[in-house]
Amino acid sequence: MNNQNPGLFDFLPDSPDEIICGVDEAGRGPLAGPVYAAAVILDVSRPIEGLRDSKKLTEAKRDLLAPLIKANALAWAIAEASEEEIDKLNILQASMLAMRRAVEALSTVPTLALIDGNRCPVMKIQSIAVVGGDDKVDAISAASILAKTARDAALVTLHAQYPQYCFDQHKGYGTALHLERLREHGASPVHRRSFAPVRKVLEEFALRAGKAA
């Protein structure tokens, strides 16, 4: 591995045969929609300027970088875990599942996965958790951008199906607007029923229905 962060990955094998992918997720906090993950193997001969944590980039900058990453990376993949899987497994395990799916979907099989955060999904290849990796490791930054742009696009699509919730504006996060629409219209099929604000609304609507019966 060509160590571009001296001291950060000195414990990794320095081998030209090492194939490293960066992995990150997007959408753990929202009340609706799937959680997305991406895995990226960068091509050191085709560097991409401006990579960093997707949360520190504007939407316009992310939208510019995403196609550059797809065009210049050695391999990339995007995967998701559904709302049903989130409610069944919990959001942490669903995020791990989405990340594993992204790695397994890569057209080139990596030998090592660098995962943003402090936990790693169970995979067949070696993985290392890197706290703050989305702003330290270019491959993880690239993955964070692909995951974020894919999820944002998915929420715009969900807005077309459920315009009353304004998913195109808040992307499913628990903003004042989203909570207002949730209380007004109840939970949609894409809301995460295990999340407290959604669960509370479901209980309130069930109580109203019981009183009306």
PDB file of N, CA, C and O in Angstrom, residues 37-92:
ATOM      1  N   ALA A  37     -24.647   2.125   1.533  1.00  0.00           N
ATOM      2  CA  ALA A  37     -23.208   1.998   1.734  1.00  0.00           C
ATOM      3  C   ALA A  37     -22.529   1.915   0.384  1.00  0.00           C
ATOM      4  O   ALA A  37     -23.137   1.505  -0.608  1.00  0.00           O
ATOM      5  N   ALA A  38     -21.276   2.331   0.347  1.00  0.00           N
ATOM      6  CA  ALA A  38     -20.492   2.236  -0.883  1.00  0.00           C
ATOM      7  C   ALA A  38     -19.106   1.718  -0.552  1.00  0.00           C
ATOM      8  O   ALA A  38     -18.597   1.902   0.565  1.00  0.00           O
ATOM      9  N   ALA A  39     -18.507   1.069  -1.520  1.00  0.00           N
ATOM     10  CA  ALA A  39     -17.123   0.594  -1.428  1.00  0.00           C
ATOM     11  C   ALA A  39     -16.394   1.063  -2.674  1.00  0.00           C
ATOM     12  O   ALA A  39     -16.939   0.978  -3.781  1.00  0.00           O
ATOM     13  N   VAL A  40     -15.175   1.574  -2.499  1.00  0.00           N
ATOM     14  CA  VAL A  40     -14.422   2.139  -3.621  1.00  0.00           C
ATOM     15  C   VAL A  40     -12.968   1.680  -3.559  1.00  0.00           C
ATOM     16  O   VAL A  40     -12.332   1.750  -2.501  1.00  0.00           O
ATOM     17  N   ILE A  41     -12.454   1.215  -4.693  1.00  0.00           N
ATOM     18  CA  ILE A  41     -11.023   0.948  -4.858  1.00  0.00           C
ATOM     19  C   ILE A  41     -10.497   2.014  -5.807  1.00  0.00           C
ATOM     20  O   ILE A  41     -10.867   2.040  -6.989  1.00  0.00           O
ATOM     21  N   LEU A  42      -9.681   2.909  -5.300  1.00  0.00           N
ATOM     22  CA  LEU A  42      -9.168   4.000  -6.123  1.00  0.00           C
ATOM     23  C   LEU A  42      -8.002   3.540  -6.986  1.00  0.00           C
ATOM     24  O   LEU A  42      -7.293   2.590  -6.651  1.00  0.00           O
ATOM     25  N   ASP A  43      -7.805   4.236  -8.076  1.00  0.00           N
ATOM     26  CA  ASP A  43      -6.669   4.011  -8.974  1.00  0.00           C
ATOM     27  C   ASP A  43      -5.628   5.084  -8.672  1.00  0.00           C
ATOM     28  O   ASP A  43      -5.869   6.271  -8.900  1.00  0.00           O
ATOM     29  N   VAL A  44      -4.482   4.676  -8.113  1.00  0.00           N
ATOM     30  CA  VAL A  44      -3.467   5.655  -7.708  1.00  0.00           C
ATOM     31  C   VAL A  44      -2.921   6.425  -8.908  1.00  0.00           C
ATOM     32  O   VAL A  44      -2.382   7.525  -8.759  1.00  0.00           O
ATOM     33  N   SER A  45      -3.062   5.879 -10.102  1.00  0.00           N
ATOM     34  CA  SER A  45      -2.581   6.573 -11.293  1.00  0.00           C
ATOM     35  C   SER A  45      -3.580   7.608 -11.814  1.00  0.00           C
ATOM     36  O   SER A  45      -3.273   8.366 -12.724  1.00  0.00           O
ATOM     37  N   ARG A  46      -4.777   7.627 -11.206  1.00  0.00           N
ATOM     38  CA  ARG A  46      -5.803   8.580 -11.634  1.00  0.00           C
ATOM     39  C   ARG A  46      -6.397   9.262 -10.399  1.00  0.00           C
ATOM     40  O   ARG A  46      -7.535   9.017 -10.013  1.00  0.00           O
ATOM     41  N   PRO A  47      -5.620  10.129  -9.759  1.00  0.00           N
ATOM     42  CA  PRO A  47      -6.082  10.772  -8.521  1.00  0.00           C
ATOM     43  C   PRO A  47      -7.280  11.685  -8.778  1.00  0.00           C
ATOM     44  O   PRO A  47      -7.428  12.249  -9.860  1.00  0.00           O
ATOM     45  N   ILE A  48      -8.103  11.821  -7.762  1.00  0.00           N
ATOM     46  CA  ILE A  48      -9.298  12.662  -7.834  1.00  0.00           C
ATOM     47  C   ILE A  48      -9.146  13.783  -6.811  1.00  0.00           C
ATOM     48  O   ILE A  48      -9.028  13.520  -5.605  1.00  0.00           O
ATOM     49  N   GLU A  49      -9.122  14.998  -7.259  1.00  0.00           N
ATOM     50  CA  GLU A  49      -8.942  16.139  -6.368  1.00  0.00           C
ATOM     51  C   GLU A  49     -10.241  16.455  -5.628  1.00  0.00           C
ATOM     52  O   GLU A  49     -11.331  16.322  -6.180  1.00  0.00           O
ATOM     53  N   GLY A  50     -10.100  16.869  -4.378  1.00  0.00           N
ATOM     54  CA  GLY A  50     -11.245  17.364  -3.617  1.00  0.00           C
ATOM     55  C   GLY A  50     -11.976  16.339  -2.786  1.00  0.00           C
ATOM     56  O   GLY A  50     -13.030  16.641  -2.212  1.00  0.00           O
ATOM     57  N   LEU A  51     -11.440  15.117  -2.681  1.00  0.00           N
ATOM     58  CA  LEU A  51     -12.105  14.100  -1.881  1.00  0.00           C
ATOM     59  C   LEU A  51     -12.003  14.427  -0.396  1.00  0.00           C
ATOM     60  O   LEU A  51     -10.937  14.744   0.117  1.00  0.00           O
ATOM     61  N   ARG A  52     -13.126  14.330   0.285  1.00  0.00           N
ATOM     62  CA  ARG A  52     -13.168  14.484   1.732  1.00  0.00           C
ATOM     63  C   ARG A  52     -14.509  13.971   2.226  1.00  0.00           C
ATOM     64  O   ARG A  52     -15.344  13.519   1.444  1.00  0.00           O
ATOM     65  N   ASP A  53     -14.715  14.034   3.528  1.00  0.00           N
ATOM     66  CA  ASP A  53     -15.965  13.588   4.127  1.00  0.00           C
ATOM     67  C   ASP A  53     -17.143  14.234   3.406  1.00  0.00           C
ATOM     68  O   ASP A  53     -17.202  15.464   3.274  1.00  0.00           O
ATOM     69  N   SER A  54     -18.089  13.434   2.944  1.00  0.00           N
ATOM     70  CA  SER A  54     -19.215  13.967   2.170  1.00  0.00           C
ATOM     71  C   SER A  54     -20.019  14.994   2.951  1.00  0.00           C
ATOM     72  O   SER A  54     -20.600  15.915   2.362  1.00  0.00           O
ATOM     73  N   LYS A  55     -20.043  14.860   4.278  1.00  0.00           N
ATOM     74  CA  LYS A  55     -20.807  15.808   5.093  1.00  0.00           C
ATOM     75  C   LYS A  55     -20.181  17.192   5.087  1.00  0.00           C
ATOM     76  O   LYS A  55     -20.840  18.175   5.426  1.00  0.00           O
ATOM     77  N   LYS A  56     -18.904  17.290   4.723  1.00  0.00           N
ATOM     78  CA  LYS A  56     -18.210  18.578   4.686  1.00  0.00           C
ATOM     79  C   LYS A  56     -18.203  19.191   3.287  1.00  0.00           C
ATOM     80  O   LYS A  56     -17.563  20.221   3.067  1.00  0.00           O
ATOM     81  N   LEU A  57     -18.905  18.549   2.356  1.00  0.00           N
ATOM     82  CA  LEU A  57     -19.003  19.046   0.990  1.00  0.00           C
ATOM     83  C   LEU A  57     -20.416  19.530   0.717  1.00  0.00           C
ATOM     84  O   LEU A  57     -21.380  19.005   1.281  1.00  0.00           O
ATOM     85  N   THR A  58     -20.557  20.503  -0.152  1.00  0.00           N
ATOM     86  CA  THR A  58     -21.881  20.941  -0.545  1.00  0.00           C
ATOM     87  C   THR A  58     -22.522  19.871  -1.428  1.00  0.00           C
ATOM     88  O   THR A  58     -21.834  19.018  -2.000  1.00  0.00           O
ATOM     89  N   GLU A  59     -23.824  19.931  -1.558  1.00  0.00           N
ATOM     90  CA  GLU A  59     -24.522  18.988  -2.436  1.00  0.00           C
ATOM     91  C   GLU A  59     -24.011  19.105  -3.869  1.00  0.00           C
ATOM     92  O   GLU A  59     -23.807  18.099  -4.547  1.00  0.00           O
ATOM     93  N   ALA A  60     -23.772  20.341  -4.305  1.00  0.00           N
ATOM     94  CA  ALA A  60     -23.277  20.552  -5.671  1.00  0.00           C
ATOM     95  C   ALA A  60     -21.904  19.917  -5.865  1.00  0.00           C
ATOM     96  O   ALA A  60     -21.629  19.312  -6.912  1.00  0.00           O
ATOM     97  N   LYS A  61     -21.032  20.034  -4.852  1.00  0.00           N
ATOM     98  CA  LYS A  61     -19.690  19.456  -4.947  1.00  0.00           C
ATOM     99  C   LYS A  61     -19.765  17.932  -4.951  1.00  0.00           C
ATOM    100  O   LYS A  61     -19.048  17.268  -5.712  1.00  0.00           O
ATOM    101  N   ARG A  62     -20.632  17.376  -4.124  1.00  0.00           N
ATOM    102  CA  ARG A  62     -20.804  15.920  -4.116  1.00  0.00           C
ATOM    103  C   ARG A  62     -21.285  15.424  -5.475  1.00  0.00           C
ATOM    104  O   ARG A  62     -20.820  14.401  -5.977  1.00  0.00           O
ATOM    105  N   ASP A  63     -22.215  16.163  -6.054  1.00  0.00           N
ATOM    106  CA  ASP A  63     -22.765  15.767  -7.351  1.00  0.00           C
ATOM    107  C   ASP A  63     -21.735  15.868  -8.470  1.00  0.00           C
ATOM    108  O   ASP A  63     -21.835  15.161  -9.482  1.00  0.00           O
ATOM    109  N   LEU A  64     -20.743  16.733  -8.303  1.00  0.00           N
ATOM    110  CA  LEU A  64     -19.650  16.813  -9.280  1.00  0.00           C
ATOM    111  C   LEU A  64     -18.652  15.675  -9.095  1.00  0.00           C
ATOM    112  O   LEU A  64     -18.145  15.113 -10.068  1.00  0.00           O
ATOM    113  N   LEU A  65     -18.375  15.343  -7.830  1.00  0.00           N
ATOM    114  CA  LEU A  65     -17.362  14.329  -7.546  1.00  0.00           C
ATOM    115  C   LEU A  65     -17.844  12.907  -7.803  1.00  0.00           C
ATOM    116  O   LEU A  65     -17.056  12.045  -8.228  1.00  0.00           O
ATOM    117  N   ALA A  66     -19.109  12.637  -7.568  1.00  0.00           N
ATOM    118  CA  ALA A  66     -19.608  11.262  -7.702  1.00  0.00           C
ATOM    119  C   ALA A  66     -19.332  10.659  -9.076  1.00  0.00           C
ATOM    120  O   ALA A  66     -18.785   9.543  -9.169  1.00  0.00           O
ATOM    121  N   PRO A  67     -19.652  11.341 -10.189  1.00  0.00           N
ATOM    122  CA  PRO A  67     -19.334  10.745 -11.491  1.00  0.00           C
ATOM    123  C   PRO A  67     -17.839  10.637 -11.755  1.00  0.00           C
ATOM    124  O   PRO A  67     -17.403   9.719 -12.469  1.00  0.00           O
ATOM    125  N   LEU A  68     -17.036  11.530 -11.180  1.00  0.00           N
ATOM    126  CA  LEU A  68     -15.578  11.435 -11.335  1.00  0.00           C
ATOM    127  C   LEU A  68     -15.054  10.183 -10.638  1.00  0.00           C
ATOM    128  O   LEU A  68     -14.165   9.495 -11.151  1.00  0.00           O
ATOM    129  N   ILE A  69     -15.603   9.906  -9.462  1.00  0.00           N
ATOM    130  CA  ILE A  69     -15.194   8.706  -8.730  1.00  0.00           C
ATOM    131  C   ILE A  69     -15.545   7.461  -9.540  1.00  0.00           C
ATOM    132  O   ILE A  69     -14.721   6.557  -9.722  1.00  0.00           O
ATOM    133  N   LYS A  70     -16.752   7.429 -10.059  1.00  0.00           N
ATOM    134  CA  LYS A  70     -17.198   6.261 -10.828  1.00  0.00           C
ATOM    135  C   LYS A  70     -16.368   6.076 -12.100  1.00  0.00           C
ATOM    136  O   LYS A  70     -16.091   4.950 -12.515  1.00  0.00           O
ATOM    137  N   ALA A  71     -15.940   7.191 -12.698  1.00  0.00           N
ATOM    138  CA  ALA A  71     -15.186   7.108 -13.951  1.00  0.00           C
ATOM    139  C   ALA A  71     -13.721   6.750 -13.732  1.00  0.00           C
ATOM    140  O   ALA A  71     -13.097   6.115 -14.593  1.00  0.00           O
ATOM    141  N   ASN A  72     -13.167   7.134 -12.587  1.00  0.00           N
ATOM    142  CA  ASN A  72     -11.724   6.989 -12.389  1.00  0.00           C
ATOM    143  C   ASN A  72     -11.309   5.901 -11.412  1.00  0.00           C
ATOM    144  O   ASN A  72     -10.135   5.528 -11.379  1.00  0.00           O
ATOM    145  N   ALA A  73     -12.227   5.395 -10.622  1.00  0.00           N
ATOM    146  CA  ALA A  73     -11.878   4.336  -9.668  1.00  0.00           C
ATOM    147  C   ALA A  73     -11.623   3.026 -10.387  1.00  0.00           C
ATOM    148  O   ALA A  73     -12.157   2.766 -11.467  1.00  0.00           O
ATOM    149  N   LEU A  74     -10.807   2.177  -9.774  1.00  0.00           N
ATOM    150  CA  LEU A  74     -10.611   0.826 -10.298  1.00  0.00           C
ATOM    151  C   LEU A  74     -11.898   0.020 -10.182  1.00  0.00           C
ATOM    152  O   LEU A  74     -12.217  -0.791 -11.051  1.00  0.00           O
ATOM    153  N   ALA A  75     -12.622   0.244  -9.094  1.00  0.00           N
ATOM    154  CA  ALA A  75     -13.897  -0.440  -8.896  1.00  0.00           C
ATOM    155  C   ALA A  75     -14.703   0.327  -7.856  1.00  0.00           C
ATOM    156  O   ALA A  75     -14.135   0.958  -6.958  1.00  0.00           O
ATOM    157  N   TRP A  76     -16.013   0.258  -7.990  1.00  0.00           N
ATOM    158  CA  TRP A  76     -16.898   0.865  -6.999  1.00  0.00           C
ATOM    159  C   TRP A  76     -18.219   0.103  -6.985  1.00  0.00           C
ATOM    160  O   TRP A  76     -18.592  -0.536  -7.969  1.00  0.00           O
ATOM    161  N   ALA A  77     -18.894   0.147  -5.860  1.00  0.00           N
ATOM    162  CA  ALA A  77     -20.196  -0.503  -5.739  1.00  0.00           C
ATOM    163  C   ALA A  77     -21.001   0.205  -4.659  1.00  0.00           C
ATOM    164  O   ALA A  77     -20.443   0.746  -3.696  1.00  0.00           O
ATOM    165  N   ILE A  78     -22.311   0.217  -4.848  1.00  0.00           N
ATOM    166  CA  ILE A  78     -23.240   0.817  -3.893  1.00  0.00           C
ATOM    167  C   ILE A  78     -24.281  -0.234  -3.526  1.00  0.00           C
ATOM    168  O   ILE A  78     -24.772  -0.963  -4.388  1.00  0.00           O
ATOM    169  N   ALA A  79     -24.603  -0.320  -2.245  1.00  0.00           N
ATOM    170  CA  ALA A  79     -25.596  -1.284  -1.775  1.00  0.00           C
ATOM    171  C   ALA A  79     -26.458  -0.628  -0.704  1.00  0.00           C
ATOM    172  O   ALA A  79     -26.176   0.493  -0.261  1.00  0.00           O
ATOM    173  N   GLU A  80     -27.490  -1.330  -0.298  1.00  0.00           N
ATOM    174  CA  GLU A  80     -28.395  -0.776   0.703  1.00  0.00           C
ATOM    175  C   GLU A  80     -28.946  -1.874   1.589  1.00  0.00           C
ATOM    176  O   GLU A  80     -28.839  -3.063   1.280  1.00  0.00           O
ATOM    177  N   ALA A  81     -29.521  -1.450   2.706  1.00  0.00           N
ATOM    178  CA  ALA A  81     -30.349  -2.319   3.543  1.00  0.00           C
ATOM    179  C   ALA A  81     -31.680  -1.601   3.713  1.00  0.00           C
ATOM    180  O   ALA A  81     -31.708  -0.396   3.986  1.00  0.00           O
ATOM    181  N   SER A  82     -32.742  -2.328   3.537  1.00  0.00           N
ATOM    182  CA  SER A  82     -34.076  -1.734   3.477  1.00  0.00           C
ATOM    183  C   SER A  82     -34.589  -1.305   4.844  1.00  0.00           C
ATOM    184  O   SER A  82     -34.027  -1.667   5.890  1.00  0.00           O
ATOM    185  N   GLU A  83     -35.707  -0.574   4.828  1.00  0.00           N
ATOM    186  CA  GLU A  83     -36.361  -0.179   6.076  1.00  0.00           C
ATOM    187  C   GLU A  83     -36.775  -1.415   6.869  1.00  0.00           C
ATOM    188  O   GLU A  83     -36.645  -1.433   8.107  1.00  0.00           O
ATOM    189  N   GLU A  84     -37.253  -2.431   6.177  1.00  0.00           N
ATOM    190  CA  GLU A  84     -37.655  -3.665   6.863  1.00  0.00           C
ATOM    191  C   GLU A  84     -36.456  -4.320   7.550  1.00  0.00           C
ATOM    192  O   GLU A  84     -36.570  -4.811   8.687  1.00  0.00           O
ATOM    193  N   GLU A  85     -35.313  -4.320   6.877  1.00  0.00           N
ATOM    194  CA  GLU A  85     -34.107  -4.906   7.477  1.00  0.00           C
ATOM    195  C   GLU A  85     -33.619  -4.066   8.646  1.00  0.00           C
ATOM    196  O   GLU A  85     -33.146  -4.607   9.661  1.00  0.00           O
ATOM    197  N   ILE A  86     -33.751  -2.755   8.544  1.00  0.00           N
ATOM    198  CA  ILE A  86     -33.374  -1.869   9.656  1.00  0.00           C
ATOM    199  C   ILE A  86     -34.223  -2.183  10.882  1.00  0.00           C
ATOM    200  O   ILE A  86     -33.713  -2.315  12.006  1.00  0.00           O
ATOM    201  N   ASP A  87     -35.536  -2.307  10.672  1.00  0.00           N
ATOM    202  CA  ASP A  87     -36.436  -2.575  11.795  1.00  0.00           C
ATOM    203  C   ASP A  87     -36.218  -3.970  12.381  1.00  0.00           C
ATOM    204  O   ASP A  87     -36.368  -4.177  13.582  1.00  0.00           O
ATOM    205  N   LYS A  88     -35.836  -4.914  11.546  1.00  0.00           N
ATOM    206  CA  LYS A  88     -35.619  -6.283  12.010  1.00  0.00           C
ATOM    207  C   LYS A  88     -34.285  -6.441  12.731  1.00  0.00           C
ATOM    208  O   LYS A  88     -34.199  -7.089  13.784  1.00  0.00           O
ATOM    209  N   LEU A  89     -33.234  -5.832  12.178  1.00  0.00           N
ATOM    210  CA  LEU A  89     -31.877  -6.077  12.678  1.00  0.00           C
ATOM    211  C   LEU A  89     -31.395  -5.031  13.671  1.00  0.00           C
ATOM    212  O   LEU A  89     -30.537  -5.309  14.497  1.00  0.00           O
ATOM    213  N   ASN A  90     -31.856  -3.816  13.580  1.00  0.00           N
ATOM    214  CA  ASN A  90     -31.445  -2.551  14.193  1.00  0.00           C
ATOM    215  C   ASN A  90     -30.537  -1.816  13.212  1.00  0.00           C
ATOM    216  O   ASN A  90     -29.948  -2.422  12.305  1.00  0.00           O
ATOM    217  N   ILE A  91     -30.414  -0.527  13.379  1.00  0.00           N
ATOM    218  CA  ILE A  91     -29.742   0.299  12.370  1.00  0.00           C
ATOM    219  C   ILE A  91     -28.250  -0.001  12.277  1.00  0.00           C
ATOM    220  O   ILE A  91     -27.671   0.029  11.181  1.00  0.00           O
ATOM    221  N   LEU A  92     -27.605  -0.330  13.392  1.00  0.00           N
ATOM    222  CA  LEU A  92     -26.179  -0.648  13.338  1.00  0.00           C
ATOM    223  C   LEU A  92     -25.939  -1.893  12.486  1.00  0.00           C
ATOM    224  O   LEU A  92     -25.102  -1.887  11.577  1.00  0.00           O
TER     225      LEU A  92
END
